Coordinates of C-alpha atoms in Angstrom, one line a residue:
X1 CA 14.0 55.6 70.7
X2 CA 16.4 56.8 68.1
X3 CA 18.6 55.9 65.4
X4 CA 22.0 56.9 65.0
X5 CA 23.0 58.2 61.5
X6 CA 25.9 60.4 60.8
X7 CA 25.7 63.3 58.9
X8 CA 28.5 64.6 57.5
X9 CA 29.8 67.9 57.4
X10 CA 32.8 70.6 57.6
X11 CA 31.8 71.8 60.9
X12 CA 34.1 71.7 63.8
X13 CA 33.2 68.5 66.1
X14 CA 33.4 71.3 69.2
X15 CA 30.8 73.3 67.7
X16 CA 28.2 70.4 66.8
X17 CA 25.0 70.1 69.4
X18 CA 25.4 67.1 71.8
X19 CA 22.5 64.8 69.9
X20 CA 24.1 65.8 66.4
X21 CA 23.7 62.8 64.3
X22 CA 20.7 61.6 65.8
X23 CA 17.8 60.7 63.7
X24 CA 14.3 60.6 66.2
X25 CA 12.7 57.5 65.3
X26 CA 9.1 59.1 64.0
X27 CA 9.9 62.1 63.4
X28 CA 9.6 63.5 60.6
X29 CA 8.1 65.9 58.6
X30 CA 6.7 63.9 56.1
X31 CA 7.9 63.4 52.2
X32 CA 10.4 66.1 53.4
X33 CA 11.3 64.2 56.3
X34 CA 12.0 60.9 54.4
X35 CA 13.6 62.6 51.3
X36 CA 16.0 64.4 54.5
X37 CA 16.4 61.1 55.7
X38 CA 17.8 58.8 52.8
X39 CA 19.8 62.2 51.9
X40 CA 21.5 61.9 55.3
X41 CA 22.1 58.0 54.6
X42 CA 23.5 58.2 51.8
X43 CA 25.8 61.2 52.9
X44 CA 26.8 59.3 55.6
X45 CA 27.2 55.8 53.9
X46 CA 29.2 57.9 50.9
X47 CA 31.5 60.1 53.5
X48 CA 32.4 56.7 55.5
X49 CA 33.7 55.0 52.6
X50 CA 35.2 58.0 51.2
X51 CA 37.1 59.0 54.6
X52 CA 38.4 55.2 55.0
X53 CA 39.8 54.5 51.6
X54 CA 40.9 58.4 51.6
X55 CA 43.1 57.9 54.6
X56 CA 44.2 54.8 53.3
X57 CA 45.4 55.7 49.7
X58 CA 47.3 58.5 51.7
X59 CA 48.6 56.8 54.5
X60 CA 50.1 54.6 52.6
X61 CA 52.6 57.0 50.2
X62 CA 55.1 58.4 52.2
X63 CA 57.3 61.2 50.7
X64 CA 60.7 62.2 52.3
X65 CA 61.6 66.1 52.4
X66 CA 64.7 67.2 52.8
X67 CA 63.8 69.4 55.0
X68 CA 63.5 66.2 57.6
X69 CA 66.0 64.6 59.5
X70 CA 66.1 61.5 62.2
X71 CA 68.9 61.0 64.6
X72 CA 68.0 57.8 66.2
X73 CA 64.2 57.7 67.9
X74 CA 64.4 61.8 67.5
X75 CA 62.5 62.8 64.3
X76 CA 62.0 66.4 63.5
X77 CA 59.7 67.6 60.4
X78 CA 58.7 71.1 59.5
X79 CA 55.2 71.8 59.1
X80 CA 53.3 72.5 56.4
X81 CA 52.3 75.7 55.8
X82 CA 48.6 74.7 55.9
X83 CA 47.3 74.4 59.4
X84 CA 44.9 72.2 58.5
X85 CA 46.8 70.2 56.8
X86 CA 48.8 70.2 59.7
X87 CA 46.4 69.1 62.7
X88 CA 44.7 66.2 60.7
X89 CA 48.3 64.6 60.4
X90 CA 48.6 65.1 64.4
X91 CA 45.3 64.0 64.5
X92 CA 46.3 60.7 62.4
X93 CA 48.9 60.0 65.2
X94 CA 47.0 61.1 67.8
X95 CA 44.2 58.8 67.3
X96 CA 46.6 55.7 67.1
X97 CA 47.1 56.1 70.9
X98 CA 51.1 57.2 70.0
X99 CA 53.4 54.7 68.2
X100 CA 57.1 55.6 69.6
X101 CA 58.7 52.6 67.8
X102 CA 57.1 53.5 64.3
X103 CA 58.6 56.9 62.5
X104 CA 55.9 58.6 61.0
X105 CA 57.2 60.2 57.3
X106 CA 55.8 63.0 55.8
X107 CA 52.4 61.3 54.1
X108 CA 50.2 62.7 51.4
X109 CA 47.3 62.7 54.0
X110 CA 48.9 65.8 55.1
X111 CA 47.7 67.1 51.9
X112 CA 44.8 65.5 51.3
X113 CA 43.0 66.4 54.9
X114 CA 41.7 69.6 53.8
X115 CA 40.4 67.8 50.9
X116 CA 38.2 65.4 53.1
X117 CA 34.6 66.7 54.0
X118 CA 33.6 64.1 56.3
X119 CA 33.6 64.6 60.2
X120 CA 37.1 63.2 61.1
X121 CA 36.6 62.5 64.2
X122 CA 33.4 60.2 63.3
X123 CA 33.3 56.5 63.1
X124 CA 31.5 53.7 61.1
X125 CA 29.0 52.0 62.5
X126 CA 28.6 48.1 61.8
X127 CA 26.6 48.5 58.7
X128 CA 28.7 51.3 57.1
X129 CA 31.8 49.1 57.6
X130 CA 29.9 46.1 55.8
X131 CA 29.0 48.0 53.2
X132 CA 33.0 50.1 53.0
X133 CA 34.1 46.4 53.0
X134 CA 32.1 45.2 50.0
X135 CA 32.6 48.5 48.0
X136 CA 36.7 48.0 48.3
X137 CA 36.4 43.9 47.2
X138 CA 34.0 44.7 44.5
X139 CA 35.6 46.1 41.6
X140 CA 36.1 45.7 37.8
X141 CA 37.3 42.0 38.5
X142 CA 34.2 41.0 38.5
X143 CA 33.8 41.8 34.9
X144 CA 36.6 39.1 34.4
X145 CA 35.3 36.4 36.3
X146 CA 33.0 34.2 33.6
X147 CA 36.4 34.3 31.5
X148 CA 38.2 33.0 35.0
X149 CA 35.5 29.8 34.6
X150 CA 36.1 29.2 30.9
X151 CA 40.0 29.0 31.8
X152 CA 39.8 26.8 34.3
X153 CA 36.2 25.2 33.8
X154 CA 34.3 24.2 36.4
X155 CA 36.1 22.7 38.4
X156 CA 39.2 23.9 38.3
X157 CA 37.7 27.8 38.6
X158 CA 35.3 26.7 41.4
X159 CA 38.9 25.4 43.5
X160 CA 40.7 28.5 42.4
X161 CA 37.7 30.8 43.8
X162 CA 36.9 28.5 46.5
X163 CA 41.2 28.9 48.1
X164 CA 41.2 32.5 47.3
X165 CA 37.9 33.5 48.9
X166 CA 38.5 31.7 51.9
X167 CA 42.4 32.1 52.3
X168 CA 41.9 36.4 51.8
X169 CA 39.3 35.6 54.7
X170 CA 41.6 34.3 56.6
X171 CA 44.6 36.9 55.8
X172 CA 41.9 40.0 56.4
X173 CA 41.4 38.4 59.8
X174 CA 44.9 38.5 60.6
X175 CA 45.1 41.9 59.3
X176 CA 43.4 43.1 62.6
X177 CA 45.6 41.0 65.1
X178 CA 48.9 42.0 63.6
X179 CA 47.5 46.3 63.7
X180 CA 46.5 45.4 67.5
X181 CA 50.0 43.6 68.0
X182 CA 51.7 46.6 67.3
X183 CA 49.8 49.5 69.3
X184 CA 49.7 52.4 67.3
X185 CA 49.5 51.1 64.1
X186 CA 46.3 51.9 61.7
X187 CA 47.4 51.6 58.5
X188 CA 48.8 48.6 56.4
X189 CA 51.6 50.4 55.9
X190 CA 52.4 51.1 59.7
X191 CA 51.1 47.0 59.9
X192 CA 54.3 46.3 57.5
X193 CA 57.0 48.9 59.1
X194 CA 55.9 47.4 62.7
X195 CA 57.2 43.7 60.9
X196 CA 60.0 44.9 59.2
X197 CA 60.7 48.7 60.3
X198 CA 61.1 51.6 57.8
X199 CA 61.9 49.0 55.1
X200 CA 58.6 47.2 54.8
X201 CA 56.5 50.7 54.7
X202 CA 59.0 52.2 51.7
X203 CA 57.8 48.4 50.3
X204 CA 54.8 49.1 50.5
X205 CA 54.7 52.8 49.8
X206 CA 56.6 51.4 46.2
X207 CA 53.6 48.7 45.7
X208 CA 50.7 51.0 46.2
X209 CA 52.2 53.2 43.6
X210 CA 52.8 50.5 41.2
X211 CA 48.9 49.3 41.9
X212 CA 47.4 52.4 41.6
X213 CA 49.1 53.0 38.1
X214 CA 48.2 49.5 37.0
X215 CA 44.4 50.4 38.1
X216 CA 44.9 53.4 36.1
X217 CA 45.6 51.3 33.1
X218 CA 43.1 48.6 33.5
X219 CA 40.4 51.8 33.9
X220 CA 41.8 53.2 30.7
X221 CA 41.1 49.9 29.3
X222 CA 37.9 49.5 30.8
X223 CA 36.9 52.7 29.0
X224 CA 38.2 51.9 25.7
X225 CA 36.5 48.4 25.2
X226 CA 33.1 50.4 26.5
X227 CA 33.7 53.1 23.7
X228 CA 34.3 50.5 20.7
X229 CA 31.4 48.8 22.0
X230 CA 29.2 51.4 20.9
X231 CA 31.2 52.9 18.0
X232 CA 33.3 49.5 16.8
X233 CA 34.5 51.7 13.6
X234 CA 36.9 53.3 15.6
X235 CA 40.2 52.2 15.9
X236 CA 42.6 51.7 19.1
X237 CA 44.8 54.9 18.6
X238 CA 41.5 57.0 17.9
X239 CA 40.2 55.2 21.1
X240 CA 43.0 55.9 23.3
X241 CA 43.6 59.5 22.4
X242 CA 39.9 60.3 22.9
X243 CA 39.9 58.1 26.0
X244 CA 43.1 60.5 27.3
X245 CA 40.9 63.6 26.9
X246 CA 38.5 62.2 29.0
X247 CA 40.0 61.1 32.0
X248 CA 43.0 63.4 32.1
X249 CA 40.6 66.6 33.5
X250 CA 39.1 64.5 36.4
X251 CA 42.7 64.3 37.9
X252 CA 42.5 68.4 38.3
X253 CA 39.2 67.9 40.1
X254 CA 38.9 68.5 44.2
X255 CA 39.0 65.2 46.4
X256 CA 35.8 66.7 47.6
X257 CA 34.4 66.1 43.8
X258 CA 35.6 62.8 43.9
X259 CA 34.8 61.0 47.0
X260 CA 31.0 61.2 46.3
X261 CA 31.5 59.1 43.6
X262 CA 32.3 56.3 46.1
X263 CA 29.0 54.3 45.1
X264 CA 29.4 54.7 41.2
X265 CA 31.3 51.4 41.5
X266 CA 29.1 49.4 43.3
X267 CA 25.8 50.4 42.0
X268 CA 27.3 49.5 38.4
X269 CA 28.0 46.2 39.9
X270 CA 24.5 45.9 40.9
X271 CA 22.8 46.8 38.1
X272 CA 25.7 44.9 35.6
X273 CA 24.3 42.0 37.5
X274 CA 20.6 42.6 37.3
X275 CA 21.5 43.1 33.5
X276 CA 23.1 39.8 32.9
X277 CA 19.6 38.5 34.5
X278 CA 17.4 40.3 32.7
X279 CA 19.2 39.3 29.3
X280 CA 20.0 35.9 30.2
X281 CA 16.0 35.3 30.3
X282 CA 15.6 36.7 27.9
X283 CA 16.9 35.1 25.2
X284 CA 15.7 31.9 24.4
X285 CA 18.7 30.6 22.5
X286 CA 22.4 30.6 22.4
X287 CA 24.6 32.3 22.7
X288 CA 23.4 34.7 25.8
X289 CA 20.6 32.2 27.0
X290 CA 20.6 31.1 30.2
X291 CA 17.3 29.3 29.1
X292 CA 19.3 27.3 26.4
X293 CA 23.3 27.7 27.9
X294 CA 26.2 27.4 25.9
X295 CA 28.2 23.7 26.2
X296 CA 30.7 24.2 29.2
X297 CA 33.4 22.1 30.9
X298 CA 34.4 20.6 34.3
X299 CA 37.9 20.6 33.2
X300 CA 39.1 23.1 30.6
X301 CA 40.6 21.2 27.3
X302 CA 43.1 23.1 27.0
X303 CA 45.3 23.6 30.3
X304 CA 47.9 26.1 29.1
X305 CA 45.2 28.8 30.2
X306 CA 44.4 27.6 33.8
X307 CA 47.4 29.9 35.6
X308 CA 45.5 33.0 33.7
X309 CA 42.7 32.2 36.0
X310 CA 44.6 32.6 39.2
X311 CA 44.9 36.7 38.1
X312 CA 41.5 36.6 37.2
X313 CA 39.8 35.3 40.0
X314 CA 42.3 36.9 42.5
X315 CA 41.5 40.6 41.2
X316 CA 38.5 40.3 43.1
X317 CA 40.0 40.0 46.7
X318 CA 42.4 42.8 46.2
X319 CA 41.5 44.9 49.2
X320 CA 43.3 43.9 51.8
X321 CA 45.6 47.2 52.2
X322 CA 42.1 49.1 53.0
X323 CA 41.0 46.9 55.9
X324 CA 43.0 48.6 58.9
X325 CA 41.7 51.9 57.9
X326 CA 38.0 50.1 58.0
X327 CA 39.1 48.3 61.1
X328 CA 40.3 51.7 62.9
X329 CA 37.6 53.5 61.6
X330 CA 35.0 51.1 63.3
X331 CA 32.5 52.4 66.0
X332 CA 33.1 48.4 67.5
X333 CA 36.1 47.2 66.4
X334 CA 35.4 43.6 68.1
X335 CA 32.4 43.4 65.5
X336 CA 35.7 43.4 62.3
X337 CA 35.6 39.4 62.1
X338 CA 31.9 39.2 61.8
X339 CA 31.5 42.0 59.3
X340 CA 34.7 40.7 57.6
X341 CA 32.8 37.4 57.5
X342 CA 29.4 38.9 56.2
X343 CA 31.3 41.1 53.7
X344 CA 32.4 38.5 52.1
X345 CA 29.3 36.5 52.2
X346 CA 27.9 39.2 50.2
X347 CA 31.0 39.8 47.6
X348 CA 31.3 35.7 47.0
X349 CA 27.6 35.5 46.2
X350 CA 27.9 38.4 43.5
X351 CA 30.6 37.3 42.1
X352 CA 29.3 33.4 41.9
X353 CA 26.6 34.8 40.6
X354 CA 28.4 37.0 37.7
X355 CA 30.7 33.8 37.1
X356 CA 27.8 31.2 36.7
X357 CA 25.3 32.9 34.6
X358 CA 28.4 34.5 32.6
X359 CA 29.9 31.2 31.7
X360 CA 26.6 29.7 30.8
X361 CA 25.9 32.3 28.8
X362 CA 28.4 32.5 26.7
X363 CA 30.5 29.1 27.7
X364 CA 33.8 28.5 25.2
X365 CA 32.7 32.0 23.3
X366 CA 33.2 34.1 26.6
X367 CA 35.4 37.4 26.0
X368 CA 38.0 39.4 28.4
X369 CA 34.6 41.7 30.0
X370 CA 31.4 39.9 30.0
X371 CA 30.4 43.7 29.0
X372 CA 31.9 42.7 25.7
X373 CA 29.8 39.8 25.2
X374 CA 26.4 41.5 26.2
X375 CA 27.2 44.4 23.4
X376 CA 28.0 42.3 21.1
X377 CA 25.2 39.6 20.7
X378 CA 22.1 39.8 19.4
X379 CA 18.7 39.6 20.6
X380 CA 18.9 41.6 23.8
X381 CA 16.6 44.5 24.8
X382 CA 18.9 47.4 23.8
X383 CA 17.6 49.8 26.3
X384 CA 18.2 47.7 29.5
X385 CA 22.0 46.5 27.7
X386 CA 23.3 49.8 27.0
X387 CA 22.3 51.2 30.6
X388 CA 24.3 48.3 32.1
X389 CA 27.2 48.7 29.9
X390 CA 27.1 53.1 30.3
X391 CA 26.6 52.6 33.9
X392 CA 30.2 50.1 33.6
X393 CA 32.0 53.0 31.4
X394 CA 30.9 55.2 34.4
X395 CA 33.2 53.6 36.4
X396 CA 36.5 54.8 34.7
X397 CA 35.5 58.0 35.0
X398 CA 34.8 57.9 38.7
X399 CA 37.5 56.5 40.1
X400 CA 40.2 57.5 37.5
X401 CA 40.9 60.8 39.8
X402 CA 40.2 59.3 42.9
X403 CA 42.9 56.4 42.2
X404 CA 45.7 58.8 41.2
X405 CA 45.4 61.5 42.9
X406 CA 47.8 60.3 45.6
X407 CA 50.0 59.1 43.2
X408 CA 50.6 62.5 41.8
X409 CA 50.7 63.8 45.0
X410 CA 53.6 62.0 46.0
X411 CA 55.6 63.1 42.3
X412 CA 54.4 66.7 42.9
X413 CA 55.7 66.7 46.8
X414 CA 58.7 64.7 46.0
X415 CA 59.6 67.0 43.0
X416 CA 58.6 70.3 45.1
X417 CA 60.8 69.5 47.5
X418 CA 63.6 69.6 45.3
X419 CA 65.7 72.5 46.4
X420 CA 66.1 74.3 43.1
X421 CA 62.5 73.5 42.1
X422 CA 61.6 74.8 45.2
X423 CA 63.5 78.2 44.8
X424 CA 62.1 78.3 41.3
X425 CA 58.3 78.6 42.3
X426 CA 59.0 80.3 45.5
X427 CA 57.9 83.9 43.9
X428 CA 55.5 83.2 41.6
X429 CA 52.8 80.7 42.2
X430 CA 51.8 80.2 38.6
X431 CA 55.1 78.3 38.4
X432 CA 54.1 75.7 41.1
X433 CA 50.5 75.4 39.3
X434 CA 52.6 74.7 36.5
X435 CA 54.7 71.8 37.8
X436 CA 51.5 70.5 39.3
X437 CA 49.5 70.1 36.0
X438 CA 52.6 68.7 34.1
X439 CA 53.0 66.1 36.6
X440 CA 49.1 65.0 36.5
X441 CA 49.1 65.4 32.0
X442 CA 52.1 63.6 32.4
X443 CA 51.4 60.7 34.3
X444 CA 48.4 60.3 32.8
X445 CA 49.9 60.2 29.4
X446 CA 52.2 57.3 30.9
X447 CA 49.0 55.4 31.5
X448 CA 47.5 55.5 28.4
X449 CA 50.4 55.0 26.6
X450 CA 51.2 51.4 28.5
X451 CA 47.3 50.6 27.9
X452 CA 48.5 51.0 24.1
X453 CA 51.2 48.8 24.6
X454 CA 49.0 45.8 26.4
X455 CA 45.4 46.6 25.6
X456 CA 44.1 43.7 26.8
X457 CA 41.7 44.0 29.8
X458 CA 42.6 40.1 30.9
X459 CA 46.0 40.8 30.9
X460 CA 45.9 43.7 33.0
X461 CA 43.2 41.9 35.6
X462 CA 45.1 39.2 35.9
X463 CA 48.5 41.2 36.5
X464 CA 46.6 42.7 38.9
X465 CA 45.5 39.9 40.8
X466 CA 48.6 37.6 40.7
X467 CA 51.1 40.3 41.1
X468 CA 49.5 42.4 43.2
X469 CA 46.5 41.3 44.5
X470 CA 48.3 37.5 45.6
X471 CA 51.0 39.6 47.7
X472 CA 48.9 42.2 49.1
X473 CA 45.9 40.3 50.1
X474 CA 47.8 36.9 50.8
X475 CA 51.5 36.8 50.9
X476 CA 52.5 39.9 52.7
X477 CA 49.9 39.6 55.7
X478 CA 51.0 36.1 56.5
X479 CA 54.6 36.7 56.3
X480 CA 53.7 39.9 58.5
X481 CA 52.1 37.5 61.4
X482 CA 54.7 35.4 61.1
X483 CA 57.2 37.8 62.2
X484 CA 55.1 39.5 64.8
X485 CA 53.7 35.9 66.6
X486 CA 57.0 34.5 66.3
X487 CA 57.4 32.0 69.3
X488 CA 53.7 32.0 69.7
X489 CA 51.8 30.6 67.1
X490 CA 50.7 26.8 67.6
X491 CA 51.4 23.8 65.2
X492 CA 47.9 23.9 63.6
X493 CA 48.0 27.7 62.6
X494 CA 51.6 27.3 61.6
X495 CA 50.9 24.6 59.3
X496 CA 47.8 26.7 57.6
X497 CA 49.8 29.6 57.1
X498 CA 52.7 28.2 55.6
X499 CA 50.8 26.3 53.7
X500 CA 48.5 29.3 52.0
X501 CA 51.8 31.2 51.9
X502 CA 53.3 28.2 49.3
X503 CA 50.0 27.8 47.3
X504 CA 49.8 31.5 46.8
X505 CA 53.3 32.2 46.2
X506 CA 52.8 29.8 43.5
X507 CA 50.0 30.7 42.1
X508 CA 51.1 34.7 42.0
X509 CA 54.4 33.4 40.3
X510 CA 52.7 31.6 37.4
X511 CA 50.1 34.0 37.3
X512 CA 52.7 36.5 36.9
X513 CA 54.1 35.1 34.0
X514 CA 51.3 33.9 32.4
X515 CA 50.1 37.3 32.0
X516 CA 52.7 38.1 29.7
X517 CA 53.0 35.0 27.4
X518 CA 50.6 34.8 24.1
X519 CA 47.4 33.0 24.6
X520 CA 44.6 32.0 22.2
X521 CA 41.9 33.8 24.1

């Protein structure tokens, strides 16, 4: 009997043996063997998530050249000069069983395929789309959430979790039926141009660009507030600049570089977790003690900062725009409810967890990263502290590339494409290597320079989650179902839509604005 387990690698699927993949149950060849065999899991656990949020991030960013032109249905587009390049975006259209009634743009995955070393034409099994799942939903929110609980106490932060956990269930769900509605579609962004045609993938095209900067700036912050917590002398300009040297080179580095970082964020999840334990026990007084925990409240006393907690808690279920790519990439797409279901089994129980023994902890003296907190009080074994706090700081540096690379891929095609820019680097290719870098220096300057501006890490989560996060995850799905089950959806499911729809439209629109006004956190 054998076990399934996909390896990845660069060679051509025609040229693999037919069993390729296939791990014989025994076998072996002892330590060797084993040490083969979690190398091979990992691999293939890393190069699923990396090929699914890959194809996502550039599936989603359309750039137009002027080179293309449509005339009606007819759409003709040159090329690129990368062959490549050039079969993995027929490949993207091919696998989608052909879409006549959605145009397909010029998309940075065009660029990025040669960049991808995972077997294309491989698929996630059950487990690998669990895990994908829980690695998209749990992100640096989760740093935010004990601060969520002291905004809205108890109560309050356990209804606010409670709706949004169970209503991005629900909208993740309906994710799948909307792509299979419209047959062709695999992406969110062909999910929103199958709704409303060309006009709701530019939307979304314009959203994901305005995310992926704001997760730039909320990484930038991450880093920052890690740095002062181990040199607090310094001050924010000093932090910021040296912060700017740090990240700016990882947006030069290959997308091959960068997608095996995949599991830095949710190992430093785990282990953040495991630290808050550990530290939690032991202490045997306040604050930190989960032994002796701080005085908390079912209702917070003062209500001006409840709507900050609809950001906060909302951050976390911002992964909605990678689900069709996890759904299409299944080996059983009828299994995508279930594993939806036990993905989020697993995220609500970590971040309950974080939110719980957080709040406890630290109760009415809770800061904007529970990271803050853990640095910052006494009587905590150093060793075990600073290894959950590094492994945070880690994060930044992971997933800073990774997140903007397809953001400066769209400036750097858009701008190429530019007829005299074009003719300018035509001859002499240090000149396109030139544009290139000043884009990526550029953009990353941009980002640090609005961290400056609003260097609070709450303010950023919770832009995040009301702004973006409410209409991704919530809003935009549901008003996407609505317009492709017109006529068809019953009474019940009518009412249950239109009522999340309100409720979150609310809640992002206070959220929203809450983020901006002074608070007395």
């Amino acid at each position: 009997m054998s076990t399934p387990i996909r390896v990845p690698t660069n060679t051509h699927p025609s040229r693999l043996p037919p069993n390729y993949g296939t791990l014989e149950a025994g076998g072996g060849g002892g330590a060797a063997g084993e040490a083969s065999s979690l190398r091979s899991a990992v691999e293939s656990f890393t190069g699923s998530y990396s090929r699914a949020s890959l194809i996502y991030l550039a599936e989603n960013l359309t750039v137009t050249s002027h080179h293309d032109s449509v005339h009606g249905s007819e759409q003709q587009q040159d090329t690129l000069e990368d062959d490549t390049a050039s079969k993995y975006s027929q490949y993207l259209v091919g696998r989608t069983y052909s879409f006549p009634s959605l145009s397909r743009h010029t998309t940075v995955a065009s660029v990025l395929a040669e960049t991808i070393p995972q077997d294309l034409f491989a698929r996630s099994t059950f487990l690998q789309s669990v895990f994908n799942a829980v690695n998209v939903l749990i992100g640096i929110g989760i740093l935010a959430l004990p601060l969520a609980f002291r905004c809205g106490g108890w109560l309050g932060g356990g209804l606010i979790f409670l709706f949004c956990a169970v209503g991005t269930n629900y909208t993740a769900k309906i994710i799948a039926r909307c792509l299979d509605a419209a047959p062709g579609a695999s992406t969110y962004g062909d999910m929103g141009a199958a709704a409303y045609n060309d006009s709701g993938r530019a939307f979304v095209s314009s959203v994901f660009i305005v995310e992926l900067m704001t997760i730039g700036i909320a990484m930038v912050v991450l880093l920052g507030d890690g740095i002062q917590s181990f040199w607090p002398e310094l001050d924010l300009m000093t932090v910021r600049v040296v912060s700017f040297f740090i990240l700016t080179p990882t947006l030069f580095l290959p997308m091959r570089k960068l997608a095996i970082t995949s599991l830095v964020g949710i190992i430093a999840c785990v282990c953040l977790l495991i630290t808050v334990l550990v530290d939690g026990l032991s202490k045997k007084s306040q604050p930190g003690s989960l032994l002796e925990p701080m005085e908390t409240e079912w209702l917070p006393s003062d209500m001006t900062n409840l709507p900050l907690a609809f950001g906060l808690v909302m951050a976390g279920f911002s992964g909605h725009a990678v689900f069709p790519s996890i759904y299409r990439d299944m080996q059983d797409p009828k299994q995508y409810e279930r594993m939806v279901d036990i993905a989020y089994v697993v995220t609500s129980a970590a971040y309950i967890a974080m939110a719980i023994m957080g709040y406890l902890m630290f109760g009415p003296e809770t800061m904007q990263e529970i990271t803050q907190n853990l640095a910052s009080t006494a009587g905590y074994s150093k060793i075990v502290t600073r290894i959950g706090v590094s492994l945070i700081i880690l994060t930044p540096l992971a997933k800073y590339g990774l997140m903007l690379n397809p953001v400066n891929l769209t400036w750097e095609l858009w701008l190429l494409n530019k007829p005299s820019v074009e003719a300018w680097c035509k001859f002499h290719t240090w000149r396109k290597h030139f544009v290139t870098g000043t884009i990526r220096v550029i953009t990353s300057l941009l980002i640090i320079i609005v961290a400056t501006l609003f260097p609070g890490f709450d303010r950023v989560v919770s832009l995040l989650g009301a702004l973006f996060s409410f209409g991704i995850s919530a809003i935009f799905p549901l008003l996407c179902y609505r317009r492709l089950f017109a006529g068809s959806i019953s009474l019940w499911e009518s009412v249950l839509n239109n009522s999340i729809l309100v409720i979150s439209t609310i809640m992002a629109i206070l959220g929203t604005i809450w983020t901006f006004l002074p608070n007395n956190l």
